[in-house]
Coordinates of C-alpha atoms in Angstrom, one line a residue:
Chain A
X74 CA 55.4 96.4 -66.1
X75 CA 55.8 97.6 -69.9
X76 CA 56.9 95.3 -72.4
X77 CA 58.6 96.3 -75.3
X78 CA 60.2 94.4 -78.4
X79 CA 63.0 95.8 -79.0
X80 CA 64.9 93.6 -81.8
X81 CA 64.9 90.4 -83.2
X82 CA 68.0 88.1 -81.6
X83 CA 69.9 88.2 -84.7
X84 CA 70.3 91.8 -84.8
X85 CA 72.8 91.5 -81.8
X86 CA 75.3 89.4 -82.7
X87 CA 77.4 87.6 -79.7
X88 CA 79.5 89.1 -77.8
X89 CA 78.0 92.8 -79.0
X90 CA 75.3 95.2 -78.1
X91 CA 73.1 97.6 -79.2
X92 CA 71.6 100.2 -77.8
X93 CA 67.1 101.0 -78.3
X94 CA 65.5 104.4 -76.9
X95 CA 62.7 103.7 -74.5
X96 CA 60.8 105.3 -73.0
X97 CA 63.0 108.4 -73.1
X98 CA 66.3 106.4 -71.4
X99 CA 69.1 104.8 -73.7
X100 CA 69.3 101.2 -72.7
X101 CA 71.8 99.1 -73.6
X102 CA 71.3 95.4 -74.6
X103 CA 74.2 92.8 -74.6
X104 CA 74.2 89.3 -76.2
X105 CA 76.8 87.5 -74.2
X106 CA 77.0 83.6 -74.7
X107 CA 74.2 82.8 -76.0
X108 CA 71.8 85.4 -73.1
X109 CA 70.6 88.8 -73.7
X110 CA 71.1 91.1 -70.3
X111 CA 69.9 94.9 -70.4
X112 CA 71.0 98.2 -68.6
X113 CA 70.9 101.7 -69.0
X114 CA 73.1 103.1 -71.0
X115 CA 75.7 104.9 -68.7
X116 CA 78.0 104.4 -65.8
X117 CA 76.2 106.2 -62.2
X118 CA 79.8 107.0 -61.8
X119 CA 80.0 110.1 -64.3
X120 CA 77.7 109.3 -66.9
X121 CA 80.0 106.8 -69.6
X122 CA 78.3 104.9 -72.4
X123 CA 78.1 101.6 -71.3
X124 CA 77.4 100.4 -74.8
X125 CA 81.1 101.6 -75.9
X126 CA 82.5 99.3 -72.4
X127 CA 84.9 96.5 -72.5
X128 CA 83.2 92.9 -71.7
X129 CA 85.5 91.4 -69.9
X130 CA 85.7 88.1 -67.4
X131 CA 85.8 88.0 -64.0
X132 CA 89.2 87.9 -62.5
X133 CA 89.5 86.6 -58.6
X134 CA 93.2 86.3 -57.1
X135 CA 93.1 84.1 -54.3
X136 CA 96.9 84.9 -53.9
X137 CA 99.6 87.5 -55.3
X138 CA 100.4 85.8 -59.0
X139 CA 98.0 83.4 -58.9
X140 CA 94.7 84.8 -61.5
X141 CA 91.4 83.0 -62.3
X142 CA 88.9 84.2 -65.1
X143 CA 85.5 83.0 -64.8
X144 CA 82.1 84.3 -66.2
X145 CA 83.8 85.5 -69.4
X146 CA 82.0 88.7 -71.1
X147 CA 79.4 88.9 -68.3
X148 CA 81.7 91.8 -66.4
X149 CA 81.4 95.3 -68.4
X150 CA 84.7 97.8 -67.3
X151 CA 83.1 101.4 -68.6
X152 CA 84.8 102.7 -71.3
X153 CA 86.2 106.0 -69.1
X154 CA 87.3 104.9 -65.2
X155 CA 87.5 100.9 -65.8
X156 CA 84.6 100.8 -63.0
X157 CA 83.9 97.3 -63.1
X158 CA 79.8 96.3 -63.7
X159 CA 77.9 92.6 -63.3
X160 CA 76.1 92.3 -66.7
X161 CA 73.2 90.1 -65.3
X162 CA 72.1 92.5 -62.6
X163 CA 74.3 95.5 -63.1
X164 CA 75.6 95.6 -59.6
X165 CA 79.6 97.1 -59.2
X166 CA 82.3 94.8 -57.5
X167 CA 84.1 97.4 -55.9
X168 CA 81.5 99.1 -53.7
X169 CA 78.5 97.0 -54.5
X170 CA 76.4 98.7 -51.6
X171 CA 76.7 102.6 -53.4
X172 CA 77.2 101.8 -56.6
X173 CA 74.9 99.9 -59.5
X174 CA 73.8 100.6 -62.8
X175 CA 70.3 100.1 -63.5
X176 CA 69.4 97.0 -65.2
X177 CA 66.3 95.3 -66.5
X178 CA 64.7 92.1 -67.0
X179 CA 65.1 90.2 -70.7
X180 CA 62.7 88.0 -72.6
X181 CA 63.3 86.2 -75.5
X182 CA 60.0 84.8 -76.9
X183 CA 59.2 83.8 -80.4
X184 CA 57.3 85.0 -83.2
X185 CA 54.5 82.8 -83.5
X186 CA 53.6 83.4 -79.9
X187 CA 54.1 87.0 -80.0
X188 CA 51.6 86.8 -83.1
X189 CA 49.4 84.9 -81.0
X190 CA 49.4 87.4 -77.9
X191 CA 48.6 91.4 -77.3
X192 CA 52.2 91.9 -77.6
X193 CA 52.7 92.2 -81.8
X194 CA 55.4 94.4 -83.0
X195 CA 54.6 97.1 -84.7
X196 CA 57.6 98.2 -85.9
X197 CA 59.2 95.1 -86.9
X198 CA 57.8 92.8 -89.6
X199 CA 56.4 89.4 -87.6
X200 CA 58.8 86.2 -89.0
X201 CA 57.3 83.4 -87.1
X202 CA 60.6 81.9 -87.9
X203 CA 62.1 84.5 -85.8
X204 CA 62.9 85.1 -81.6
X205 CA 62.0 88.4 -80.6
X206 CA 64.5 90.7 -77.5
X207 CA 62.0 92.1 -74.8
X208 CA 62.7 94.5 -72.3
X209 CA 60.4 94.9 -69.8
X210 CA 60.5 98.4 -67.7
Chain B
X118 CA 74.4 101.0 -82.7
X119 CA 73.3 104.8 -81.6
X120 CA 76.9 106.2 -80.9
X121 CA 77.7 108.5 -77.5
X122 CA 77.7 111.3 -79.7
X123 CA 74.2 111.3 -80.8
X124 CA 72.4 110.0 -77.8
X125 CA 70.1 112.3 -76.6
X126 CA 70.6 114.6 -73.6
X127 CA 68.9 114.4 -70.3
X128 CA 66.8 117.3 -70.0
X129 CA 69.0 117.8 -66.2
X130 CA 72.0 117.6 -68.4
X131 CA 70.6 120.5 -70.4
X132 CA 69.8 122.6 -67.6
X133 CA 73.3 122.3 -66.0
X134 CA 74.8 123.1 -69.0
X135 CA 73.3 126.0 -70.9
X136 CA 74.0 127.9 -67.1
X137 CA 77.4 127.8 -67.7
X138 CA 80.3 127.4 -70.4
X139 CA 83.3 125.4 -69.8
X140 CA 86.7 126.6 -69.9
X141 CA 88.9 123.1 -69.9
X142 CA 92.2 123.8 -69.0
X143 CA 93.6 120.1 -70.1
X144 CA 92.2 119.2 -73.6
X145 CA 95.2 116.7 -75.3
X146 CA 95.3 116.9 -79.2
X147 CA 97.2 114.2 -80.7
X148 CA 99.6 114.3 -84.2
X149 CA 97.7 112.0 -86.4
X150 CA 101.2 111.0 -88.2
X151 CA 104.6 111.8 -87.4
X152 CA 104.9 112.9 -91.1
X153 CA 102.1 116.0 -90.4
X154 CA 105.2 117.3 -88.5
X155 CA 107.1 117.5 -91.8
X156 CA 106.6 120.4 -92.4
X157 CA 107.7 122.2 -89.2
X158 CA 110.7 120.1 -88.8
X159 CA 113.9 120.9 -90.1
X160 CA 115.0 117.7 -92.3
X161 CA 117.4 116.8 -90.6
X162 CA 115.5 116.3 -87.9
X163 CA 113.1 114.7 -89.4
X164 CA 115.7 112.4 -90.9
X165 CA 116.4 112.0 -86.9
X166 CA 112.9 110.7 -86.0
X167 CA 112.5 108.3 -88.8
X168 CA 115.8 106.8 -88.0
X169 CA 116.6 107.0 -84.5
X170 CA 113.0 107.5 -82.9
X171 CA 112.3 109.3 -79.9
X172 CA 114.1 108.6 -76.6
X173 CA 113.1 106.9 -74.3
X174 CA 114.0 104.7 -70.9
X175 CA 112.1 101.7 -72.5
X176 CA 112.7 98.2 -73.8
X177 CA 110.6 98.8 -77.0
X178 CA 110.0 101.6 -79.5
X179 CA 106.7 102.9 -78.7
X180 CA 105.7 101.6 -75.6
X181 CA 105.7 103.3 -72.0
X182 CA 107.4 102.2 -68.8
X183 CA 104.3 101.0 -67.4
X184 CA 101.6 99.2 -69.3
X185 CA 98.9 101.4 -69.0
X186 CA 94.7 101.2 -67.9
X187 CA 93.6 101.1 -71.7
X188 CA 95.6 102.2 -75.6
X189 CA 97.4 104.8 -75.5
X190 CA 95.4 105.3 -71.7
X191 CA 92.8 107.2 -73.8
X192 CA 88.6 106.4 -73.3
X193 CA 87.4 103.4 -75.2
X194 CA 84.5 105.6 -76.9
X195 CA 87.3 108.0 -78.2
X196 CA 88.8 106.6 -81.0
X197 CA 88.1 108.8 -84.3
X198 CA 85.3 106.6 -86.2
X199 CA 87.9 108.1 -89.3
X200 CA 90.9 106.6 -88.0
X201 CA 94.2 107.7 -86.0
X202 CA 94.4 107.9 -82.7
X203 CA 92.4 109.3 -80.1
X204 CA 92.5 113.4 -80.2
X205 CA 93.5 113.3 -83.9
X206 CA 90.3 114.4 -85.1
X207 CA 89.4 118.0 -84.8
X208 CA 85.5 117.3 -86.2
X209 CA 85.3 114.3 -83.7
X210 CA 86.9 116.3 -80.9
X211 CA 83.9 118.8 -81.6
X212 CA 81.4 116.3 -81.7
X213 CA 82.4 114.3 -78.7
X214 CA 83.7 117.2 -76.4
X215 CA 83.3 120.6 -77.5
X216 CA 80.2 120.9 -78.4
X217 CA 77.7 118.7 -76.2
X218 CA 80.2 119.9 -73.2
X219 CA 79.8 123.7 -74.5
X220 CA 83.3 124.4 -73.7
X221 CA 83.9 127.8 -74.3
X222 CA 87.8 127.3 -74.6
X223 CA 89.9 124.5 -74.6
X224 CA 93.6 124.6 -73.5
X225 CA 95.6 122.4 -75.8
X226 CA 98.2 120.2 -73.5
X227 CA 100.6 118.5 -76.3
X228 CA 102.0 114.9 -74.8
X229 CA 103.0 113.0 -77.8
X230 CA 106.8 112.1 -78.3
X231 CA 107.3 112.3 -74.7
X232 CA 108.0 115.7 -75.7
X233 CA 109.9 116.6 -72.4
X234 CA 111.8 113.7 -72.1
X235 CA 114.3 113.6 -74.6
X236 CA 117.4 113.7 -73.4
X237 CA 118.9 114.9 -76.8
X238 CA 118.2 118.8 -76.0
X239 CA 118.7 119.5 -79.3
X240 CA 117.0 117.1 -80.8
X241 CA 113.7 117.8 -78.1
X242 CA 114.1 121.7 -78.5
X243 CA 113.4 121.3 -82.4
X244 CA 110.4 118.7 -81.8
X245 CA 109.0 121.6 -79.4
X246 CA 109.0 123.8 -82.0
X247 CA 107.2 122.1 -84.9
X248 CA 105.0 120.8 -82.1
X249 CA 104.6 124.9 -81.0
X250 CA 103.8 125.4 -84.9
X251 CA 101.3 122.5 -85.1
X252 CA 99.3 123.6 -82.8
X253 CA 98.0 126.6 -84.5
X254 CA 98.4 125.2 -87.8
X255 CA 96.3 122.5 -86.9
X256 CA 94.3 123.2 -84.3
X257 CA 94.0 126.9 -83.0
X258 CA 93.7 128.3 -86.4
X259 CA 91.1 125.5 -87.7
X260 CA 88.9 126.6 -84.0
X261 CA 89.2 130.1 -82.2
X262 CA 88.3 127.5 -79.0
X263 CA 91.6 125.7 -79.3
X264 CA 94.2 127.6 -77.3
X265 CA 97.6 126.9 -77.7
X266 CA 101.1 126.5 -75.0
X267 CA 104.4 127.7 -75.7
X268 CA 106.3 124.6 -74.9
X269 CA 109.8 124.6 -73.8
X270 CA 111.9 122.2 -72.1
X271 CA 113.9 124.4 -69.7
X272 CA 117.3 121.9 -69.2
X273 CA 118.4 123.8 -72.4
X274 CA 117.8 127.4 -71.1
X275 CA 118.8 129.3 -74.4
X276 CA 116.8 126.5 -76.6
X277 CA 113.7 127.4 -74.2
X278 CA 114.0 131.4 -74.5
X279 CA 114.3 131.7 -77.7
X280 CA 111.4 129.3 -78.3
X281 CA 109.1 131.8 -75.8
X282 CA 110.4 135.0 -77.7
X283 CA 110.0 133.1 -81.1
X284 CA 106.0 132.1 -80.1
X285 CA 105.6 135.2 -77.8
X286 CA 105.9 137.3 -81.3
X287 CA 103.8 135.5 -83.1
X288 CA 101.6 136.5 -79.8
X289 CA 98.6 133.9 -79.9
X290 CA 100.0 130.9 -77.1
X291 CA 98.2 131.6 -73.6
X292 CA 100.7 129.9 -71.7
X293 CA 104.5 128.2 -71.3
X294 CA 104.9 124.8 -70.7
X295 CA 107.8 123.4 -68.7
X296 CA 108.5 119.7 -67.5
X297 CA 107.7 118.6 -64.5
X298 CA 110.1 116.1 -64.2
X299 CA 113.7 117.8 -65.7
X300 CA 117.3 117.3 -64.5
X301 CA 116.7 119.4 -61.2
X302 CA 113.6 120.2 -59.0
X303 CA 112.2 123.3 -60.7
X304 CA 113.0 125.8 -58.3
X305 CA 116.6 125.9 -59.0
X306 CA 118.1 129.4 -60.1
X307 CA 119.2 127.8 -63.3
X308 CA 115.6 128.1 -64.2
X309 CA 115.3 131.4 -63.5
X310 CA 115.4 132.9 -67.0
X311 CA 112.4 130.9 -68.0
X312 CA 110.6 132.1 -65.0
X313 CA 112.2 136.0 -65.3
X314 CA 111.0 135.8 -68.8
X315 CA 107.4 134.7 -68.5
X316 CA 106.8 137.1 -65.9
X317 CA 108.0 139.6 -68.3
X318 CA 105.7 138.4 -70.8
X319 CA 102.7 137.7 -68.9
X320 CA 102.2 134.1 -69.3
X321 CA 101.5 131.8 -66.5
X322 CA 103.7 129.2 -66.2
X323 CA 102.1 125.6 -67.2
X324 CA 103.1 122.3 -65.6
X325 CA 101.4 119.6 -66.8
X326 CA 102.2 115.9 -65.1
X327 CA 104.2 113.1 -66.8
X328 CA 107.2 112.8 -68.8
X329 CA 110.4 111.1 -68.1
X330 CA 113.3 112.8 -67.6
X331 CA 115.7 109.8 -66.4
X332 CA 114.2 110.4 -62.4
X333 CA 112.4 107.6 -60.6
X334 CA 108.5 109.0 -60.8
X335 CA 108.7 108.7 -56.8
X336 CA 110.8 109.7 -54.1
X337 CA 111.4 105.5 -53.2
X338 CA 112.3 104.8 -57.0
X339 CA 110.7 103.3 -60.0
X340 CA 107.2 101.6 -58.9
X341 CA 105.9 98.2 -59.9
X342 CA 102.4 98.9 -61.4
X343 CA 100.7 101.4 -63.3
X344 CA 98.3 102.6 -60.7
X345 CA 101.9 103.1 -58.5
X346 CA 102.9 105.2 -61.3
X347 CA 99.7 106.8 -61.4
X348 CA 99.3 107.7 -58.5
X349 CA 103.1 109.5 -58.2
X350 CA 102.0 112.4 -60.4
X351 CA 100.9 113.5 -56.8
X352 CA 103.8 113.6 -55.2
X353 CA 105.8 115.1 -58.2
X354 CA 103.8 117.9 -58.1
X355 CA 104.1 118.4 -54.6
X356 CA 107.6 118.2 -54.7
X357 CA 107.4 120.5 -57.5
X358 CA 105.6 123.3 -55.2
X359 CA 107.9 122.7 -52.4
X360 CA 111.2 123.6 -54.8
X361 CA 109.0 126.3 -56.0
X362 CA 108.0 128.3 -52.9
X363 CA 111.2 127.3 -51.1
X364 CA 113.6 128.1 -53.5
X365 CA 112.2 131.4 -53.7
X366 CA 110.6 131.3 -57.3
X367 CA 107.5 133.3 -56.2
X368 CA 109.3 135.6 -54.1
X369 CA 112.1 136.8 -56.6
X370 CA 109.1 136.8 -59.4
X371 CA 106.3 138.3 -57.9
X372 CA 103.9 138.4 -61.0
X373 CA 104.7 135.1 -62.1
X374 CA 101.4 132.5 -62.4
X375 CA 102.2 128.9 -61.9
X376 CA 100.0 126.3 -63.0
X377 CA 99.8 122.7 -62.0
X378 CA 98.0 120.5 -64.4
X379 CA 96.4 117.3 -63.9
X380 CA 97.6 116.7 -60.7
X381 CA 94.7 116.7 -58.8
X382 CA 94.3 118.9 -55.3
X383 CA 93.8 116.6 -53.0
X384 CA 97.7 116.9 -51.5
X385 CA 97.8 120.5 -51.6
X386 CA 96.5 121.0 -48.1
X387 CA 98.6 118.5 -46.2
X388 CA 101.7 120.2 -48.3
X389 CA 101.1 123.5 -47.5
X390 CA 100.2 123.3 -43.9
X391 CA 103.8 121.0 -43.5
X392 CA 105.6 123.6 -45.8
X393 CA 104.4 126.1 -43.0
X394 CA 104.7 124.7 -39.7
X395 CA 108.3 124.0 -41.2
X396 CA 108.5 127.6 -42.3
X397 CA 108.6 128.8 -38.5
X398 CA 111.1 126.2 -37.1
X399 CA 113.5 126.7 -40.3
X400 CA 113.1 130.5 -41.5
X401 CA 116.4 130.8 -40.6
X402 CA 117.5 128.6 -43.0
X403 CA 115.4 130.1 -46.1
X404 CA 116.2 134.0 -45.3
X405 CA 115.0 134.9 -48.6
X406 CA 111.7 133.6 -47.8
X407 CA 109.4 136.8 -46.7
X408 CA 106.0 135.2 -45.9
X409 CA 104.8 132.4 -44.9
X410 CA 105.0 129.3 -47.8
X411 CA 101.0 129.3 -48.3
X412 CA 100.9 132.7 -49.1
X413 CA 102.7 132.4 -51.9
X414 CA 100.6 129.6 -52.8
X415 CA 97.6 131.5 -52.2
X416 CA 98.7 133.8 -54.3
X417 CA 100.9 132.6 -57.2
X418 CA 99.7 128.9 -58.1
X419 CA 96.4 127.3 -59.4
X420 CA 95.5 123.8 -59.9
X421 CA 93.5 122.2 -62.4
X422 CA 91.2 119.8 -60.6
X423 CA 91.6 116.4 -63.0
X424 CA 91.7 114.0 -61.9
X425 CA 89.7 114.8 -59.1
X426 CA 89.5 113.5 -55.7
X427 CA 86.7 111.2 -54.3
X428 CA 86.3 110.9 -50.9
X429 CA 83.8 108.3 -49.8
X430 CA 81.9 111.2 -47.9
X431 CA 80.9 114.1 -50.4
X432 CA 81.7 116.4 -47.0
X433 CA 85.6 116.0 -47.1
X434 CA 85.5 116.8 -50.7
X435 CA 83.3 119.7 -49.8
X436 CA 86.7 120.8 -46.8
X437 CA 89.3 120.3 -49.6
X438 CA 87.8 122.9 -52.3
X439 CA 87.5 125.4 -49.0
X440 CA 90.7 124.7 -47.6
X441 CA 92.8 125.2 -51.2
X442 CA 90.1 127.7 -52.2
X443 CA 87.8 128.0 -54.8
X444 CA 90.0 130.7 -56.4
X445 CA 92.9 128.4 -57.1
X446 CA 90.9 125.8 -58.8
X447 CA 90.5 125.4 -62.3
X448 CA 88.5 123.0 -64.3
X449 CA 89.9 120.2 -66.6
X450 CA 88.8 117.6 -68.4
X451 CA 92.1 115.1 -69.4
X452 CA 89.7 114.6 -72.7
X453 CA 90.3 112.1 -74.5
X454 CA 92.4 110.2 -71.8
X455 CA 90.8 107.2 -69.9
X456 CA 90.4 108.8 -66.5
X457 CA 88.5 112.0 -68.0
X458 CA 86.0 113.9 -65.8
X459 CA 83.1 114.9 -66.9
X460 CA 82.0 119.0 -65.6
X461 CA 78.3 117.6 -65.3
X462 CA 79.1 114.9 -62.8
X463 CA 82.7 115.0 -61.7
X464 CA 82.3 117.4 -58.4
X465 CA 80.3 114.3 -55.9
X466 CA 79.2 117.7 -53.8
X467 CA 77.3 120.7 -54.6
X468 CA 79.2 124.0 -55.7
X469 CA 77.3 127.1 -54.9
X470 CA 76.8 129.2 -58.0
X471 CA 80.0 131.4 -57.1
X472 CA 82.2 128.8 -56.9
X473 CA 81.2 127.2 -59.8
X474 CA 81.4 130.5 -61.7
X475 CA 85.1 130.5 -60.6
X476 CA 86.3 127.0 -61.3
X477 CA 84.5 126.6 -64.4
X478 CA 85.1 129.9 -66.4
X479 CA 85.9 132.6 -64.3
X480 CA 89.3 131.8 -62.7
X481 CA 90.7 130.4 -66.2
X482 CA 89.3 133.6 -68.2
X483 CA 91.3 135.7 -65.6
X484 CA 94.2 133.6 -65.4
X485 CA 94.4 133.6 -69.3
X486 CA 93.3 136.2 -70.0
X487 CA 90.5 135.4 -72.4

């Protein structure tokens, strides 16, 4: 599994996103409360930017009237049909069997132990003071 | 943040592009500011829309009867980076949609000031016609892709005629635009002129969903939710085809082209083979009917396909385009509204080379004659 350092954590500021080129694919990383989740940049439906998506909660209705929001900004709606994705694993509500978007596992580590290991950054200056994004693929 | 426009294109994308350009037969341009209408609009009319508005059956200025999917139900990534409102921005417009979708031509479907709706005739037949003059002014002259509609609310008959012969001189709209929801069902013979007239001229008739003219969008009354709403434009248009064919419009005007856009095709099968079996028990009833209803559909009407159906199994997709026929179809993108398909990835079942030569180019070139 690849590693790449994509960003410090302060470049995504909460509750946005930003998307890095690797490996030839556009993927998408959101800061939402405080986590970092990453997907591919577009919706398997037909191809939206998922960067330009809405993050929105998660709305259950037990009954007609009666709403709850939970999981707020974890649920992206693509910008284009409102398909609705899971953030943390990029699976759909509506048909979750068919229909996901492909998503990747984060690491936030910090400087001083990226220093320390094979993993330096070579595009981005080393601030030990810093936490590094991580995407493996 | 890398923006939609600039992110870099599958090299599948690129294949399945460069084989073909794009006609889109639903492309909505927006007016930036009511005041860019200035200088089409009569002042008094102007003096009209600053102090009266435009009509409409709701409880607030500006809003729609229905709270819609997303502002002004246009795509999140489509708002101009310069401002305005989505479709305002010809260079953005080209950037997001022209371009990277290599649309060949674009056929300009005006919705702004629920342009068909206005229930002042007068008032709506002098808003059509700055709108006819905008349209080349500030789209079709600024990009040769841009094609314009002749539109013409047809519940003031005279208003819409001389609009046509006004624009039909000037000799550059592809099409006339008609409402799909006006004081009768669109077969009726006070209609007729409009339709005598177009056939005349050689311009399909257009029919693009929405608009309300003071009818309930369905059959049962006004609906509840937004998708309800939604999902009417359906059965608006197939009531539209039924007063069409029925009523004899294809039949008394045999060179007229009727074009019914952006509401889907998924109903057309179901209507036509009712319209038929009915046809048999009821001729009697419709004596000026000489063949049977879906031959004049086969014949006289095409549908854009936006938005388009989606089975859960690509296979019944695959019996709908066979059963209304490739050679009906056109393609359409809604761009920049919310529930847009996209040419690369909107069809979930393969097209074989011909029909995608038809419903992406070729039937559109024909039909417009481009």
């Amino acid at each position: 599994m690849a590693r790449h350092i994509v960003a410090r954590t302060s470049d995504i500021p909460p509750g946005g996103n930003k998307v890095f080129g690797v490996e030839g694919r556009d993927i998408v990383v959101f800061h939402v409360n405080g986590e970092f989740f990453a997907l591919l940049n577009r919706c398997p439906h037909e191809g939206a930017p998922l960067e330009k998506a809405a993050c929105v909660a998660r709305l259950t209705s037990p009954e007609p009237g009666v709403y709850q929001r939970s999981r707020v900004g974890e649920l992206l709606r693509c910008p284009w049909h409102g398909w609705e994705f899971d953030m943390r694993n990029g699976q759909s509500y509506f048909d979750p069997k068919r229909v996901k978007v492909r998503s990747y596992p984060v690491a936030i580590e910090n400087g001083e132990a990226l220093q320390k290991g094979p993993y330096v950054a070579e595009t981005f200056p080393v601030l030990v003071e810093d936490s590094y994004v991580i995407i493996e693929t | 943040m890398s923006d939609v426009i600039d992110r870099p294109i599958l090299a599948e994308e690129e294949a399945a592009r460069s084989r073909l350009r794009i006609i889109d037969c639903d492309v909505h341009p927006s007016i930036h500011a009511h005041s860019d209408l200035d200088q089409f609009l009569p002042k008094r009319w102007q003096q009209h829309l600053r102090t009266y508005g435009s009509h409409l059956r709701t409880p607030y200025i500006g809003t729609t009867p229905y709270p819609r999917s997303s502002p002004l139900i246009a795509r999140r990534d489509a708002w101009p980076p310069t401002g305005g409102p989505p479709g305002s921005d010809l260079d953005f417009m080209r950037k997001q949609h022209l371009d990277p979708l290599d649309v060949e031509y674009g056929i300009l479907q005006v919705l702004d000031l629920f342009i068909f709706s206005q229930q002042n005739l007068e008032f709506g037949a002098a808003i059509q016609r700055a709108i006819n003059d905008w349209q080349l002014a500030f789209w079709s002259d600024r990009d040769p892709r841009l094609k314009a509609s002749i539109l013409a609310g047809q519940d003031d008959t005279q208003f819409a005629i001389a609009e046509i012969e006004r624009c039909a001189k000037i000799g550059r709209y592809v099409q006339i635009n008609v409402c799909p929801r006006a004081n009768e069902p669109l077969g009726r013979r006070r209609y007729w002129p409009i339709y005598a007239r177009a056939q005349e001229l050689g311009l399909p008739l257009g029919i693009h969903v929405g608009g309300y003219g003071g009818h309930a969008p369905t059959g049962g009354g006004w609906p509840s939710y937004y998708v309800e709403e939604h999902q009417s434009n359906a059965h608006t248009m197939a009531a539209q085809l039924t007063s069409l064919v029925l009523e004899g419009v294809p039949e008394r005007f045999p060179d007229l082209k009727i074009v019914f856009i952006e509401g889907g095709f998924g109903w057309i099968p179901s209507a036509t083979w009712r319209m038929d079996r009915h046809f048999e028990a009821f001729r009697s009833e419709v004596p000026h009917l000489k063949r049977r209803p879906s031959e004049y559909v086969k014949e006289h009407f095409w549908f854009t396909t936006q938005p388009i159906d989606e089975p859960d199994e690509a296979k019944h997709l695959r019996s709908l385009i066979e059963w209304v026929g490739a050679d009906r179809l056109l393609f359409s993108s809604d761009y920049p509204h919310w529930d847009f398909d996209d040419p690369r990835f909107a069809f979930k079942t393969p097209l074989s080379e011909t029909e995608r030569r038809k419903i992406f180019n070729g039937n559109a070139r024909a039909l417009y004659k481009l």
